[in-house]
mmCIF file of C-alpha atoms in Angstrom:
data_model
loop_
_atom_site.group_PDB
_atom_site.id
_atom_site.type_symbol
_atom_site.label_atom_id
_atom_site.label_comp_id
_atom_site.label_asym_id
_atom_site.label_seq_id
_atom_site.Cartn_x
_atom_site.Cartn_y
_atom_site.Cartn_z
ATOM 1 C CA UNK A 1 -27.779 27.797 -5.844
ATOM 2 C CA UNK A 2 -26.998 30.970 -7.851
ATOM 3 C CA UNK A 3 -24.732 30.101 -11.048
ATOM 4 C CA UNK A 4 -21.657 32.563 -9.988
ATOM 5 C CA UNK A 5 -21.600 30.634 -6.373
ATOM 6 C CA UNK A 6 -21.542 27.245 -8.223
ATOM 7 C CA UNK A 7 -18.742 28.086 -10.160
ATOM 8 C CA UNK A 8 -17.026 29.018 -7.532
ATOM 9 C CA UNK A 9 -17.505 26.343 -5.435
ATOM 10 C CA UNK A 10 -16.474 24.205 -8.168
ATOM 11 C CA UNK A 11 -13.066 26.230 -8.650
ATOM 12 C CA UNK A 12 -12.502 25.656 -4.991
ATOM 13 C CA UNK A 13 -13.092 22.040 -4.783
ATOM 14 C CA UNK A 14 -10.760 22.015 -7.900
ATOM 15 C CA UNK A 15 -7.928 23.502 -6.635
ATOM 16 C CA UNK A 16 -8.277 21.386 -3.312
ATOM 17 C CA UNK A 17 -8.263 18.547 -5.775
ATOM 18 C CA UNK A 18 -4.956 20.060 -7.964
ATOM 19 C CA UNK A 19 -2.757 21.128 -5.162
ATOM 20 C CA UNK A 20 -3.445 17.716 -3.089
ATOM 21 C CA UNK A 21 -2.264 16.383 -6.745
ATOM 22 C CA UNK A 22 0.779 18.763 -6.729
ATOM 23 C CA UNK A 23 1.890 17.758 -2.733
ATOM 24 C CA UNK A 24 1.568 13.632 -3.904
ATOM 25 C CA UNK A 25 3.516 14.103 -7.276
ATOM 26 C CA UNK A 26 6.306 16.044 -5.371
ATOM 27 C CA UNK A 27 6.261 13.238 -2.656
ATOM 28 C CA UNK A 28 7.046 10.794 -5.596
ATOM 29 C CA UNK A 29 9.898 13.224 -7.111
ATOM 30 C CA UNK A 30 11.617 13.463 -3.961
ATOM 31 C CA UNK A 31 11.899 9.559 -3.289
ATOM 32 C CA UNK A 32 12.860 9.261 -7.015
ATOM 33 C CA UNK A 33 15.859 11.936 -6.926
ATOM 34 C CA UNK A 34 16.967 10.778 -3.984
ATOM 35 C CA UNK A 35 16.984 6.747 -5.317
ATOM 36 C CA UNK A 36 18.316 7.453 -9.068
ATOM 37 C CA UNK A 37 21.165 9.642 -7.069
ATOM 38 C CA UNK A 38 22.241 7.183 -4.442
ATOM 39 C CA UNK A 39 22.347 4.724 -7.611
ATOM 40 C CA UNK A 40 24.303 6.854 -9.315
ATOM 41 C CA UNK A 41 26.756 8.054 -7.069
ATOM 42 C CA UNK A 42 26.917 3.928 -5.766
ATOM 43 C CA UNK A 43 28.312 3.381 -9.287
ATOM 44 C CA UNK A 44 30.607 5.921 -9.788
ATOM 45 C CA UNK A 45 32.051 5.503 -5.956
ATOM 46 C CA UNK A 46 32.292 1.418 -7.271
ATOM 47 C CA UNK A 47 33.769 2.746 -10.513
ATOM 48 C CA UNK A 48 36.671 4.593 -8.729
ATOM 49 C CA UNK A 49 37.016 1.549 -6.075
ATOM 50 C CA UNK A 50 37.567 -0.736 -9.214
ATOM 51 C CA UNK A 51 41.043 1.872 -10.354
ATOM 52 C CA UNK A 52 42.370 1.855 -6.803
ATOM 53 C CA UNK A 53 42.037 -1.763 -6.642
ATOM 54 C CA UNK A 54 45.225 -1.419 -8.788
ATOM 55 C CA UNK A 55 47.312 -0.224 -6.421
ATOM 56 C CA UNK A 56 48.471 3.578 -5.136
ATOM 57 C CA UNK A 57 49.890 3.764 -8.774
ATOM 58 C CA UNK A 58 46.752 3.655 -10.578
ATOM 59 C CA UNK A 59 45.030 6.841 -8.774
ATOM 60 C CA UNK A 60 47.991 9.046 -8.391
ATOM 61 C CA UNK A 61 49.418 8.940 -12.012
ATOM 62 C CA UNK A 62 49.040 8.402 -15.458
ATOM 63 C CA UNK A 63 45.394 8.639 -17.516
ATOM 64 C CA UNK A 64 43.833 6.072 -14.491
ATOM 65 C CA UNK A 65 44.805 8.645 -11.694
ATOM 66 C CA UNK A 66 43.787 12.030 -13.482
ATOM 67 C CA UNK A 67 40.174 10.105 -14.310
ATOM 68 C CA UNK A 68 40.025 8.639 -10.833
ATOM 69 C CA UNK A 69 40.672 12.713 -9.425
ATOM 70 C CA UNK A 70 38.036 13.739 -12.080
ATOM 71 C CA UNK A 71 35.622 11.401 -10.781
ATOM 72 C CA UNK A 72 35.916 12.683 -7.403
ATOM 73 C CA UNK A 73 36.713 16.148 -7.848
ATOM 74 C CA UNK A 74 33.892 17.116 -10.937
ATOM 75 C CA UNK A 75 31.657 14.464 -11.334
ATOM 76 C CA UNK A 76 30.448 13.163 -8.201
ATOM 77 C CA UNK A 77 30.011 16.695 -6.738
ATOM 78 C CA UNK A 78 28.784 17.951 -9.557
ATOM 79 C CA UNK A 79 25.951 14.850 -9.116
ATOM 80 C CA UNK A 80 25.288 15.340 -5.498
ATOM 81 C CA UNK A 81 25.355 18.886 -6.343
ATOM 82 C CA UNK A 82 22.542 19.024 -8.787
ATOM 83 C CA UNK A 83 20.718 15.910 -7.114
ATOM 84 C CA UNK A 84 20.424 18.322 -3.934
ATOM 85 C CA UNK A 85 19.283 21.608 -6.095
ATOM 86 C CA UNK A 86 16.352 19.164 -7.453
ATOM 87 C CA UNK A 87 15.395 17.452 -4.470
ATOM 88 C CA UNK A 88 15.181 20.838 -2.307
ATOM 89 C CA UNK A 89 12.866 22.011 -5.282
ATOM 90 C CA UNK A 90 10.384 19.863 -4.884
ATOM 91 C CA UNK A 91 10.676 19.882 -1.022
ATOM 92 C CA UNK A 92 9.391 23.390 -1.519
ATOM 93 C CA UNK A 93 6.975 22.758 -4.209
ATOM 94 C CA UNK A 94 4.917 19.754 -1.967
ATOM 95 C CA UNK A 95 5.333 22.532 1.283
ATOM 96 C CA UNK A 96 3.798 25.833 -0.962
ATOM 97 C CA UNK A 97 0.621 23.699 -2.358
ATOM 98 C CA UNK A 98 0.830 21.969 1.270
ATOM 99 C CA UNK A 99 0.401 25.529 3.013
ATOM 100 C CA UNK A 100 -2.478 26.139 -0.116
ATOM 101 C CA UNK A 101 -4.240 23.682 0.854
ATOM 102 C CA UNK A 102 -4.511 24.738 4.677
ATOM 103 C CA UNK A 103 -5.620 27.417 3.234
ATOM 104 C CA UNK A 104 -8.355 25.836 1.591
ATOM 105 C CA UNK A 105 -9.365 23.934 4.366
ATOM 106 C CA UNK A 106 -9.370 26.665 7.049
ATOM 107 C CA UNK A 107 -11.637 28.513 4.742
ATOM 108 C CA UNK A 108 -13.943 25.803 3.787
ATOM 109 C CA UNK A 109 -14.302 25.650 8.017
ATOM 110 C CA UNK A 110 -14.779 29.157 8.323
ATOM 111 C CA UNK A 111 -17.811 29.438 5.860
ATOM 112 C CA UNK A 112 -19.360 26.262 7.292
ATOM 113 C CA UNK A 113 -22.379 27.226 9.519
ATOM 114 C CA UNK A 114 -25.143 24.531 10.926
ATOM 115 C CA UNK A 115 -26.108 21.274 8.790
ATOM 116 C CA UNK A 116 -22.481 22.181 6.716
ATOM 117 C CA UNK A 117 -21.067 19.366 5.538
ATOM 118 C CA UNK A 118 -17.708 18.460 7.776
ATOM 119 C CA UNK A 119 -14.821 20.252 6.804
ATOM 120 C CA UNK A 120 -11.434 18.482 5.248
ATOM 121 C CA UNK A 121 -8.951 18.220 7.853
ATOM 122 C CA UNK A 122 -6.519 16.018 6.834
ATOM 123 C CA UNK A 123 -3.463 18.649 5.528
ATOM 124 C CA UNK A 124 -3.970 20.322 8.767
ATOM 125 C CA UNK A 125 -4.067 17.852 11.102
ATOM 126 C CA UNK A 126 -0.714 16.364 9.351
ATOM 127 C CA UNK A 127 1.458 20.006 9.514
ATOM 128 C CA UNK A 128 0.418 19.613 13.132
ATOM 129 C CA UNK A 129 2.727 16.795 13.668
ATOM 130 C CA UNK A 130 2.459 14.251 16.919
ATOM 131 C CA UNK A 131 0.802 16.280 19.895
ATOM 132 C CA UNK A 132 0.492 19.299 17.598
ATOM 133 C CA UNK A 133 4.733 19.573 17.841
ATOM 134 C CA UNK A 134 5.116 20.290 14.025
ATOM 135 C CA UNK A 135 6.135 18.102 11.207
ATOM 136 C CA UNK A 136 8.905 16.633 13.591
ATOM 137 C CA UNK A 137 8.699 13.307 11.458
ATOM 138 C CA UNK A 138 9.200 14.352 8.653
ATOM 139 C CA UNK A 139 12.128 17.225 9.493
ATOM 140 C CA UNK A 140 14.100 13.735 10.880
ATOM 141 C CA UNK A 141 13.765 12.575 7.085
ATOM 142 C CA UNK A 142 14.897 15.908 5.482
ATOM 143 C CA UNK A 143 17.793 16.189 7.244
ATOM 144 C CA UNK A 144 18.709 12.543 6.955
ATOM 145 C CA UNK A 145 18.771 13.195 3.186
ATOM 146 C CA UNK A 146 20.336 16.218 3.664
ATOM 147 C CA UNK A 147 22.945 14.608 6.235
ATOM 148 C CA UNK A 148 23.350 11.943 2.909
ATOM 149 C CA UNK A 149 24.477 14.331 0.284
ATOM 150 C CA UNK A 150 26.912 16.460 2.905
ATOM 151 C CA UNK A 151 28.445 12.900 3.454
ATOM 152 C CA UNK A 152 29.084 12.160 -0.023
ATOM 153 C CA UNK A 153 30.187 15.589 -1.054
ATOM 154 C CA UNK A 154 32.681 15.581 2.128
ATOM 155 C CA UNK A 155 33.628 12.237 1.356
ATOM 156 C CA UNK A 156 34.583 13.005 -2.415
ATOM 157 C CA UNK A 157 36.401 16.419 -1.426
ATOM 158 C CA UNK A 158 38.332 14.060 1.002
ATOM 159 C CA UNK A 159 39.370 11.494 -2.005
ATOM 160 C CA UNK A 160 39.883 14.013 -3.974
ATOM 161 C CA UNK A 161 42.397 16.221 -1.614
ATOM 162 C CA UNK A 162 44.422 12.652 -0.980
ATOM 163 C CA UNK A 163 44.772 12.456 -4.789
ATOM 164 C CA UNK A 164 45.648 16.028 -5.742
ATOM 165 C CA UNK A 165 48.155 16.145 -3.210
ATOM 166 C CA UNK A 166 49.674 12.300 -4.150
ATOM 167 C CA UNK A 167 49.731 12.653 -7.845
ATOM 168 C CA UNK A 168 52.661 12.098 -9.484
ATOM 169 C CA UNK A 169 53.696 15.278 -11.837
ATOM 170 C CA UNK A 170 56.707 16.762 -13.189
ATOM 171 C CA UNK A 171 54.876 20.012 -14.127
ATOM 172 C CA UNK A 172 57.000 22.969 -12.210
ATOM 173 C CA UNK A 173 54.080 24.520 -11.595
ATOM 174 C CA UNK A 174 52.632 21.230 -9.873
ATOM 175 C CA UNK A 175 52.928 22.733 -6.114
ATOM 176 C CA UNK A 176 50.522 25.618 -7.381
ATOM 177 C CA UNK A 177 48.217 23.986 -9.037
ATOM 178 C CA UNK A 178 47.438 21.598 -6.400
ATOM 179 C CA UNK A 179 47.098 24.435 -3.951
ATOM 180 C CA UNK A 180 44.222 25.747 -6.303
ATOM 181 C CA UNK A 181 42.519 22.566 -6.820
ATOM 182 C CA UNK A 182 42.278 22.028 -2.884
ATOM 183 C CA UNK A 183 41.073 25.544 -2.880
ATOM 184 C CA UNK A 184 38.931 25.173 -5.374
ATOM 185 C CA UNK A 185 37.441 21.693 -3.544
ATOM 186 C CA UNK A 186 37.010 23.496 -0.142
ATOM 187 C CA UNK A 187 35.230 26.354 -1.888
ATOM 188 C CA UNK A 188 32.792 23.966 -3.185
ATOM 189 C CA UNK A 189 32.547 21.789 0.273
ATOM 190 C CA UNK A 190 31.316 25.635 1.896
ATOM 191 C CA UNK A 191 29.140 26.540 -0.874
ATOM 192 C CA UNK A 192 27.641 23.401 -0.355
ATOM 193 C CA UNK A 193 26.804 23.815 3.176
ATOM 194 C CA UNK A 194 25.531 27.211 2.671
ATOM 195 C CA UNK A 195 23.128 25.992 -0.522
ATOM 196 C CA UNK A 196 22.194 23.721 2.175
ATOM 197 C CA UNK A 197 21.404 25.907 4.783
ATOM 198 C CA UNK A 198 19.849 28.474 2.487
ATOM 199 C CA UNK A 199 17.273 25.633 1.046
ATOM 200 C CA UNK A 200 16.248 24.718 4.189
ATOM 201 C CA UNK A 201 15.601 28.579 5.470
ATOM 202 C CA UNK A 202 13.666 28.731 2.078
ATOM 203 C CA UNK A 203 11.195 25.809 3.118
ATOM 204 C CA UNK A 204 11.280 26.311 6.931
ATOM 205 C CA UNK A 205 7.879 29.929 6.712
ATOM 206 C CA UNK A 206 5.949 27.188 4.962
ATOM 207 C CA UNK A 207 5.695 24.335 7.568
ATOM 208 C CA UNK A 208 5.356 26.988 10.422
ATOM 209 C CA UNK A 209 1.933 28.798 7.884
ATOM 210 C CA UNK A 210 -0.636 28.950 10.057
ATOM 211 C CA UNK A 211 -3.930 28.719 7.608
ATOM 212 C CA UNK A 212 -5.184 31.920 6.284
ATOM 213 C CA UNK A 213 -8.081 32.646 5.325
ATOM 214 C CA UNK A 214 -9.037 32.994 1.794
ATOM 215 C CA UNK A 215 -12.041 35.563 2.381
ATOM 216 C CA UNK A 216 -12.866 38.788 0.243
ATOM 217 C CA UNK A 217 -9.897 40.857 2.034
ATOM 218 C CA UNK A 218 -7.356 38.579 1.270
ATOM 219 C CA UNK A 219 -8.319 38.706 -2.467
ATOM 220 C CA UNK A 220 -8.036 41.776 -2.513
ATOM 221 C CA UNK A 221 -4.364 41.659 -0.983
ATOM 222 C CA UNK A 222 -4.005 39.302 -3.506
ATOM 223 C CA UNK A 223 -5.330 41.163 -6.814
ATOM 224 C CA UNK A 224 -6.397 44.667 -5.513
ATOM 225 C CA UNK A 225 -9.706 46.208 -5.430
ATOM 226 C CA UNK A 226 -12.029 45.519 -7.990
ATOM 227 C CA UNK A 227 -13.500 48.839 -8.201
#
């Protein structure tokens, strides 16, 4: 075998090799952001169970109520928030090297002629889904997670509303301010939804790829002509 077409047959199996490494270690992200968040927002929906175990008093005035409206208000969305952000990430990250490696396998059975050894199949065959009907499995566990953090954020937005408008201030200016806070919650509740629907829209060309193949003409989309 000529030296150039060794190393590239090398590079290829390589990259097969990397991005099948990149799709696993995204896998393992996922499942941890979505464990270490659940955790979290378990303790901090405990932690605001324990002040309104108090009584109405204890989340609608004083230093108890304004951190029990914090912790509903900032910090939990601002977990579920970020938890979502990262977790869509690397949703997209396993589904690009995913769609590579498709790629890599439709090639590697495009170039095979007689006596070739048999081609890798396995990426493939998985985006296919159950009677070739997609990644239908899969989509149910996305949007279970998904359904998961629109839950909590709701559920906070809810608390927090209830509180706003059931805190005890003299302020003159109290009628306002809660008007903006609810506002402001809302605001975030839609953004949320759209960040949602906009992460998913970002994902959704790569499980419909169909492989392409990586041939001379597609390098050359890729990098231009050599010449």
């Amino acid at each position: 075998m000529e030296p150039d077409k060794e190393l590239r047959n090398a590079l290829f199996l390589a990259q097969y090799q990397s991005a099948r490494e990149v799709v696993l270690h995204a896998r393992q992200i996922q499942h941890s952001i979505v464990s270490w968040s659940n955790a979290s927002a378990g303790v901090l929906i405990g932690a605001g169970a324990v002040i309104a175990n108090d009584g109405a008093g204890a989340v609608t005035e004083g230093t108890s109520g304004m951190a029990f409206l914090l912790l509903f208000a900032l910090v939990l969305p601002g977990l579920v928030a970020g938890s979502f952000s990262a977790w869509i990430g690397e949703v997209g990250r396993m589904r690009r090297a995913a769609s590579f490696v498709r790629d890599i396998e439709f090639s590697a059975y495009a170039s095979g002629g007689p006596g070739a050894p048999t081609t890798p199949v396995y990426d493939t065959v998985v985006s296919r889904g159950p009677n070739g009907e997609g990644d239908s499995i899969t989509q149910i566990g996305r949007r279970a997670v998904a359904a998961l953090y629109i839950g909590l954020l709701t559920t906070s937005a809810v608390v927090a509303s209830a509180c706003v408008w059931n805190f005890e201030s003299s302020h003159s200016h109290s009628t306002v301010v809660r008007v903006v806070v609810q506002l402001l919650l809302v605001a975030v509740v839609v953004w949320f939804g759209h960040a949602v629907r906009d992460g998913f829209r970002r994902i959704a060309p790569y499980g419909s790829h169909q492989p392409t193949l990586i041939d001379e003409l597609y390098l050359v989309e890729l990098f231009g002509d050599r010449g």
